[in-house]
mmCIF file of C-alpha atoms and ligand atoms in Angstrom:
data_model
loop_
_atom_site.group_PDB
_atom_site.id
_atom_site.type_symbol
_atom_site.label_atom_id
_atom_site.label_comp_id
_atom_site.label_asym_id
_atom_site.label_seq_id
_atom_site.Cartn_x
_atom_site.Cartn_y
_atom_site.Cartn_z
ATOM 1 C CA MET P 1 7.928 -6.775 -21.419
ATOM 2 C CA GLU P 2 9.831 -3.450 -21.165
ATOM 3 C CA GLY P 3 13.595 -3.533 -20.535
ATOM 4 C CA GLY P 4 13.287 -7.046 -19.353
ATOM 5 C CA ALA P 5 10.366 -6.201 -16.833
ATOM 6 C CA ARG P 6 6.792 -7.418 -16.758
ATOM 7 C CA ILE P 7 3.908 -4.751 -16.237
ATOM 8 C CA GLU P 8 0.833 -6.704 -14.748
ATOM 9 C CA LEU P 9 -2.632 -5.227 -14.198
ATOM 10 C CA VAL P 10 -4.769 -6.835 -11.406
ATOM 11 C CA GLN P 11 -7.913 -6.174 -9.567
ATOM 12 C CA GLY P 12 -7.280 -6.277 -5.809
ATOM 13 C CA ASP P 13 -6.215 -4.635 -2.600
ATOM 14 C CA ILE P 14 -2.825 -3.073 -2.322
ATOM 15 C CA THR P 15 -2.202 -4.255 1.107
ATOM 16 C CA ARG P 16 -2.267 -7.811 0.153
ATOM 17 C CA GLN P 17 0.476 -7.787 -2.328
ATOM 18 C CA ASP P 18 3.597 -10.029 -2.115
ATOM 19 C CA THR P 19 5.924 -7.617 -4.179
ATOM 20 C CA GLU P 20 8.937 -6.416 -2.320
ATOM 21 C CA ALA P 21 7.487 -2.849 -2.094
ATOM 22 C CA ILE P 22 4.003 -1.368 -2.358
ATOM 23 C CA VAL P 23 3.318 2.248 -3.081
ATOM 24 C CA ASN P 24 1.001 4.519 -0.944
ATOM 25 C CA ALA P 25 -1.193 7.211 -2.452
ATOM 26 C CA ALA P 26 -0.152 9.603 0.268
ATOM 27 C CA ASN P 27 -0.457 13.382 0.887
ATOM 28 C CA THR P 28 2.103 15.879 1.621
ATOM 29 C CA SER P 29 2.016 15.496 5.378
ATOM 30 C CA LEU P 30 2.641 11.756 5.185
ATOM 31 C CA LEU P 31 0.525 11.476 8.415
ATOM 32 C CA GLY P 32 -2.210 9.252 7.003
ATOM 33 C CA GLY P 33 -5.574 9.664 5.344
ATOM 34 C CA GLY P 34 -8.278 7.607 3.815
ATOM 35 C CA GLY P 35 -8.198 5.425 0.742
ATOM 36 C CA VAL P 36 -5.152 3.514 -0.128
ATOM 37 C CA ASP P 37 -3.349 5.542 2.740
ATOM 38 C CA GLY P 38 -5.726 4.380 5.498
ATOM 39 C CA ALA P 39 -5.825 0.860 4.359
ATOM 40 C CA ILE P 40 -1.727 0.785 4.262
ATOM 41 C CA HIS P 41 -1.548 2.237 7.884
ATOM 42 C CA ARG P 42 -4.303 0.047 9.206
ATOM 43 C CA ALA P 43 -2.717 -3.033 7.879
ATOM 44 C CA GLY P 44 0.846 -2.149 8.402
ATOM 45 C CA GLY P 45 0.595 -0.986 12.003
ATOM 46 C CA PRO P 46 1.931 2.086 13.945
ATOM 47 C CA SER P 47 5.702 1.764 13.084
ATOM 48 C CA ILE P 48 4.948 3.112 9.563
ATOM 49 C CA LEU P 49 3.414 6.259 10.831
ATOM 50 C CA GLU P 50 6.257 6.664 13.323
ATOM 51 C CA GLU P 51 8.733 6.645 10.414
ATOM 52 C CA CYS P 52 6.653 8.853 8.372
ATOM 53 C CA ARG P 53 6.685 11.387 11.273
ATOM 54 C CA ARG P 54 10.438 11.637 11.050
ATOM 55 C CA LEU P 55 10.436 12.185 7.230
ATOM 56 C CA GLY P 56 9.103 15.834 7.513
ATOM 57 C CA GLY P 57 6.459 15.516 4.790
ATOM 58 C CA CYS P 58 6.685 15.058 1.044
ATOM 59 C CA ALA P 59 6.323 17.334 -1.910
ATOM 60 C CA THR P 60 3.574 16.856 -4.557
ATOM 61 C CA GLY P 61 5.276 14.657 -7.248
ATOM 62 C CA ASP P 62 7.796 13.210 -4.927
ATOM 63 C CA ALA P 63 8.091 9.989 -2.948
ATOM 64 C CA LYS P 64 9.736 8.681 0.352
ATOM 65 C CA ILE P 65 10.361 5.245 1.658
ATOM 66 C CA THR P 66 9.652 3.504 4.933
ATOM 67 C CA SER P 67 9.731 -0.119 6.062
ATOM 68 C CA GLY P 68 6.686 -2.205 5.582
ATOM 69 C CA GLY P 69 5.665 -2.424 9.290
ATOM 70 C CA SER P 70 3.722 -5.619 9.722
ATOM 71 C CA LEU P 71 2.862 -5.914 5.998
ATOM 72 C CA ARG P 72 4.406 -8.765 4.037
ATOM 73 C CA VAL P 73 6.358 -6.196 1.862
ATOM 74 C CA ARG P 74 9.874 -5.044 2.921
ATOM 75 C CA PHE P 75 9.020 -1.368 2.023
ATOM 76 C CA VAL P 76 6.325 1.111 1.552
ATOM 77 C CA ILE P 77 7.105 3.898 -0.897
ATOM 78 C CA HIS P 78 4.877 6.973 -0.107
ATOM 79 C CA ALA P 79 4.132 8.905 -3.247
ATOM 80 C CA VAL P 80 2.350 12.171 -3.573
ATOM 81 C CA GLY P 81 0.086 12.659 -6.519
ATOM 82 C CA PRO P 82 -1.525 15.956 -7.406
ATOM 83 C CA VAL P 83 -4.985 17.144 -6.588
ATOM 84 C CA TYR P 84 -6.721 17.481 -9.902
ATOM 85 C CA ARG P 85 -8.261 20.782 -10.834
ATOM 86 C CA ASP P 86 -8.672 20.930 -14.421
ATOM 87 C CA GLY P 87 -5.511 19.091 -15.907
ATOM 88 C CA ARG P 88 -4.074 22.548 -16.829
ATOM 89 C CA HIS P 89 -2.278 23.214 -13.716
ATOM 90 C CA GLY P 90 0.665 20.768 -14.039
ATOM 91 C CA GLU P 91 -1.321 17.860 -12.825
ATOM 92 C CA PRO P 92 -0.156 15.440 -15.614
ATOM 93 C CA ALA P 93 3.663 16.275 -14.974
ATOM 94 C CA ALA P 94 3.124 15.907 -11.252
ATOM 95 C CA LEU P 95 1.537 12.511 -11.645
ATOM 96 C CA ALA P 96 4.292 11.268 -13.749
ATOM 97 C CA SER P 97 6.801 12.469 -11.296
ATOM 98 C CA ALA P 98 5.173 10.722 -8.389
ATOM 99 C CA TYR P 99 5.486 7.374 -10.394
ATOM 100 C CA ARG P 100 9.066 8.350 -11.575
ATOM 101 C CA ARG P 101 10.196 9.021 -8.106
ATOM 102 C CA SER P 102 8.707 5.847 -6.726
ATOM 103 C CA LEU P 103 10.465 3.687 -9.157
ATOM 104 C CA GLU P 104 13.904 5.567 -8.616
ATOM 105 C CA LEU P 105 13.571 4.899 -4.973
ATOM 106 C CA ALA P 106 12.830 1.161 -5.567
ATOM 107 C CA ILE P 107 15.728 0.928 -8.106
ATOM 108 C CA GLU P 108 18.083 2.657 -5.498
ATOM 109 C CA HIS P 109 17.141 0.114 -3.067
ATOM 110 C CA GLY P 110 17.828 -2.598 -5.218
ATOM 111 C CA LEU P 111 14.090 -3.882 -5.432
ATOM 112 C CA ARG P 112 12.917 -6.324 -8.258
ATOM 113 C CA SER P 113 9.311 -5.864 -7.709
ATOM 114 C CA ILE P 114 6.735 -3.167 -6.838
ATOM 115 C CA ALA P 115 3.120 -2.498 -6.770
ATOM 116 C CA PHE P 116 1.173 0.662 -7.326
ATOM 117 C CA PRO P 117 -2.283 1.624 -6.589
ATOM 118 C CA SER P 118 -3.807 4.228 -9.114
ATOM 119 C CA ILE P 119 -2.253 7.373 -7.662
ATOM 120 C CA SER P 120 -4.581 10.475 -7.401
ATOM 121 C CA THR P 121 -7.677 8.759 -9.054
ATOM 122 C CA GLY P 122 -9.655 8.652 -5.661
ATOM 123 C CA ALA P 123 -9.894 11.566 -3.338
ATOM 124 C CA TYR P 124 -7.581 13.665 -5.610
ATOM 125 C CA ARG P 125 -10.181 13.120 -8.362
ATOM 126 C CA PHE P 126 -7.717 12.764 -11.439
ATOM 127 C CA PRO P 127 -9.860 11.156 -14.216
ATOM 128 C CA ILE P 128 -8.847 7.536 -14.438
ATOM 129 C CA GLY P 129 -8.913 7.795 -18.356
ATOM 130 C CA GLU P 130 -6.307 10.545 -18.219
ATOM 131 C CA ALA P 131 -4.270 9.151 -15.391
ATOM 132 C CA ALA P 132 -3.894 5.478 -16.716
ATOM 133 C CA PRO P 133 -1.831 6.449 -19.772
ATOM 134 C CA ILE P 134 0.327 8.708 -17.746
ATOM 135 C CA ALA P 135 1.001 6.037 -15.250
ATOM 136 C CA LEU P 136 1.577 3.293 -17.761
ATOM 137 C CA GLY P 137 3.692 5.379 -19.972
ATOM 138 C CA THR P 138 6.046 6.707 -17.206
ATOM 139 C CA VAL P 139 6.613 3.155 -15.972
ATOM 140 C CA ARG P 140 7.355 2.016 -19.414
ATOM 141 C CA GLN P 141 9.754 4.853 -20.079
ATOM 142 C CA ILE P 142 11.774 4.263 -16.894
ATOM 143 C CA LEU P 143 11.719 0.528 -17.346
ATOM 144 C CA ALA P 144 13.189 0.885 -20.921
ATOM 145 C CA ALA P 145 15.974 3.242 -19.594
ATOM 146 C CA ARG P 146 16.801 1.160 -16.633
ATOM 147 C CA PRO P 147 17.063 -2.524 -17.947
ATOM 148 C CA GLY P 148 18.139 -5.056 -15.393
ATOM 149 C CA THR P 149 16.733 -3.382 -12.475
ATOM 150 C CA LEU P 150 13.106 -4.042 -11.804
ATOM 151 C CA GLU P 151 11.511 -7.402 -12.994
ATOM 152 C CA LEU P 152 7.735 -6.706 -12.051
ATOM 153 C CA VAL P 153 5.601 -3.596 -11.949
ATOM 154 C CA ARG P 154 2.108 -4.399 -10.857
ATOM 155 C CA PHE P 155 -0.735 -2.005 -11.038
ATOM 156 C CA VAL P 156 -3.418 -2.863 -8.330
ATOM 157 C CA LEU P 157 -6.748 -1.633 -9.347
ATOM 158 C CA PHE P 158 -9.440 -1.521 -6.732
ATOM 159 C CA SER P 159 -12.691 -1.911 -9.044
ATOM 160 C CA ALA P 160 -13.292 -3.665 -12.239
ATOM 161 C CA VAL P 161 -13.947 -0.307 -14.026
ATOM 162 C CA ASP P 162 -10.555 0.893 -12.910
ATOM 163 C CA LEU P 163 -8.973 -2.252 -14.135
ATOM 164 C CA HIS P 164 -10.661 -1.782 -17.461
ATOM 165 C CA ALA P 165 -9.405 1.761 -17.828
ATOM 166 C CA TYR P 166 -5.831 0.557 -17.370
ATOM 167 C CA GLU P 167 -6.230 -2.393 -19.712
ATOM 168 C CA ALA P 168 -7.697 0.142 -22.359
ATOM 169 C CA ALA P 169 -4.748 2.500 -21.968
ATOM 170 C CA LEU P 170 -2.296 -0.430 -22.209
ATOM 171 C CA ASP P 171 -3.930 -1.684 -25.354
ATOM 172 C CA ALA P 172 -4.041 1.817 -26.931
ATOM 173 C CA SER P 173 -0.383 2.226 -26.258
ATOM 174 C CA GLY P 174 0.181 -0.697 -28.771
ATOM 175 C CA ALA P 175 3.348 -2.091 -27.136
ATOM 176 C CA PRO P 176 3.426 -5.707 -25.897
ATOM 177 C CA VAL P 177 3.668 -6.364 -22.254
HETATM 178 N N1 AR6 R 201 -6.108 -1.102 -2.819
HETATM 179 C C1 AR6 R 201 -5.895 -0.569 -4.118
HETATM 180 N N2 AR6 R 201 -6.521 0.506 -4.454
HETATM 181 C C2 AR6 R 201 -7.501 1.144 -3.498
HETATM 182 C C3 AR6 R 201 -7.399 0.752 -2.197
HETATM 183 C C4 AR6 R 201 -6.768 -0.363 -1.798
HETATM 184 N N3 AR6 R 201 -7.001 -0.895 -0.626
HETATM 185 N N4 AR6 R 201 -8.390 1.738 -1.597
HETATM 186 C C5 AR6 R 201 -8.685 2.523 -2.636
HETATM 187 N N5 AR6 R 201 -7.994 2.252 -3.623
HETATM 188 P P1 AR6 R 201 -6.940 7.292 -2.994
HETATM 189 P P2 AR6 R 201 -5.563 9.730 -4.063
HETATM 190 C C6 AR6 R 201 -8.127 3.096 -4.984
HETATM 191 O O1 AR6 R 201 -8.154 8.245 -2.530
HETATM 192 O O2 AR6 R 201 -6.571 9.934 -5.090
HETATM 193 C C7 AR6 R 201 -5.870 9.925 1.160
HETATM 194 O O3 AR6 R 201 -6.743 10.283 2.113
HETATM 195 C C8 AR6 R 201 -9.298 4.100 -5.053
HETATM 196 O O4 AR6 R 201 -10.414 3.506 -5.492
HETATM 197 O O5 AR6 R 201 -6.403 6.337 -2.060
HETATM 198 O O6 AR6 R 201 -4.146 9.745 -4.494
HETATM 199 C C9 AR6 R 201 -4.392 10.459 1.255
HETATM 200 O O7 AR6 R 201 -4.109 10.600 2.659
HETATM 201 C C10 AR6 R 201 -8.636 5.012 -6.145
HETATM 202 O O8 AR6 R 201 -8.781 4.456 -7.463
HETATM 203 O O9 AR6 R 201 -5.632 8.312 -3.348
HETATM 204 C C11 AR6 R 201 -4.565 11.645 0.461
HETATM 205 O O10 AR6 R 201 -4.931 12.801 1.233
HETATM 206 C C12 AR6 R 201 -7.223 4.825 -5.981
HETATM 207 O O11 AR6 R 201 -6.989 3.750 -5.067
HETATM 208 C C13 AR6 R 201 -5.491 11.372 -0.652
HETATM 209 O O12 AR6 R 201 -6.349 10.356 -0.125
HETATM 210 C C14 AR6 R 201 -6.564 6.033 -5.203
HETATM 211 O O13 AR6 R 201 -7.543 6.705 -4.353
HETATM 212 C C15 AR6 R 201 -4.754 10.818 -1.895
HETATM 213 O O14 AR6 R 201 -5.730 10.662 -2.806
#
């Protein structure tokens, strides 16, 4: 528990979550792609892309919100993580910012639950062992600072290896969940 909220780690598919919002690992165009982005647009139907077209893109480290289309979620929050080069080009700060902006949007919309994929650790090649503590640390910080807002933040990891990386990061941070 953090600020009255629960952080959950599960293995699964982000498109099948029953939270109020899911987060997309998008790119700056917001016009779709592979991985999580492709799966969300496939499962959510064309209305999400139509909304995205009107948003005029999104900067790295920022996030924008659309409806959930035909998904069971109310909203999709499209977050843009950094492309990883060597970790010395602002990638950790940009990754933290993508999580922070997503949570801020969720809180602004009065949402109680949100599910994240592991942003930037696929096509954008951010090493998951470095990304997991940044993701969890940023979420914890915001939950602690904004008690009484979000109740559930779920990380949906695609593979068992990815799930274990997040579990290890959570254990290493020492705080109870
Ligand atoms: N559910 C949960 N996790 C998934 C799913 C899924 N359905 N599919 C893949 N993952 P990526 P990025 C995992 O590449 O690195 C797109 O083309 C995957 O195994 O989706 O932020 C965008 O348009 C990995 O661990 O996102 C951008 O151009 C993690 O989700 C670019 O890729 C993120 O992988 C963004 O790259």
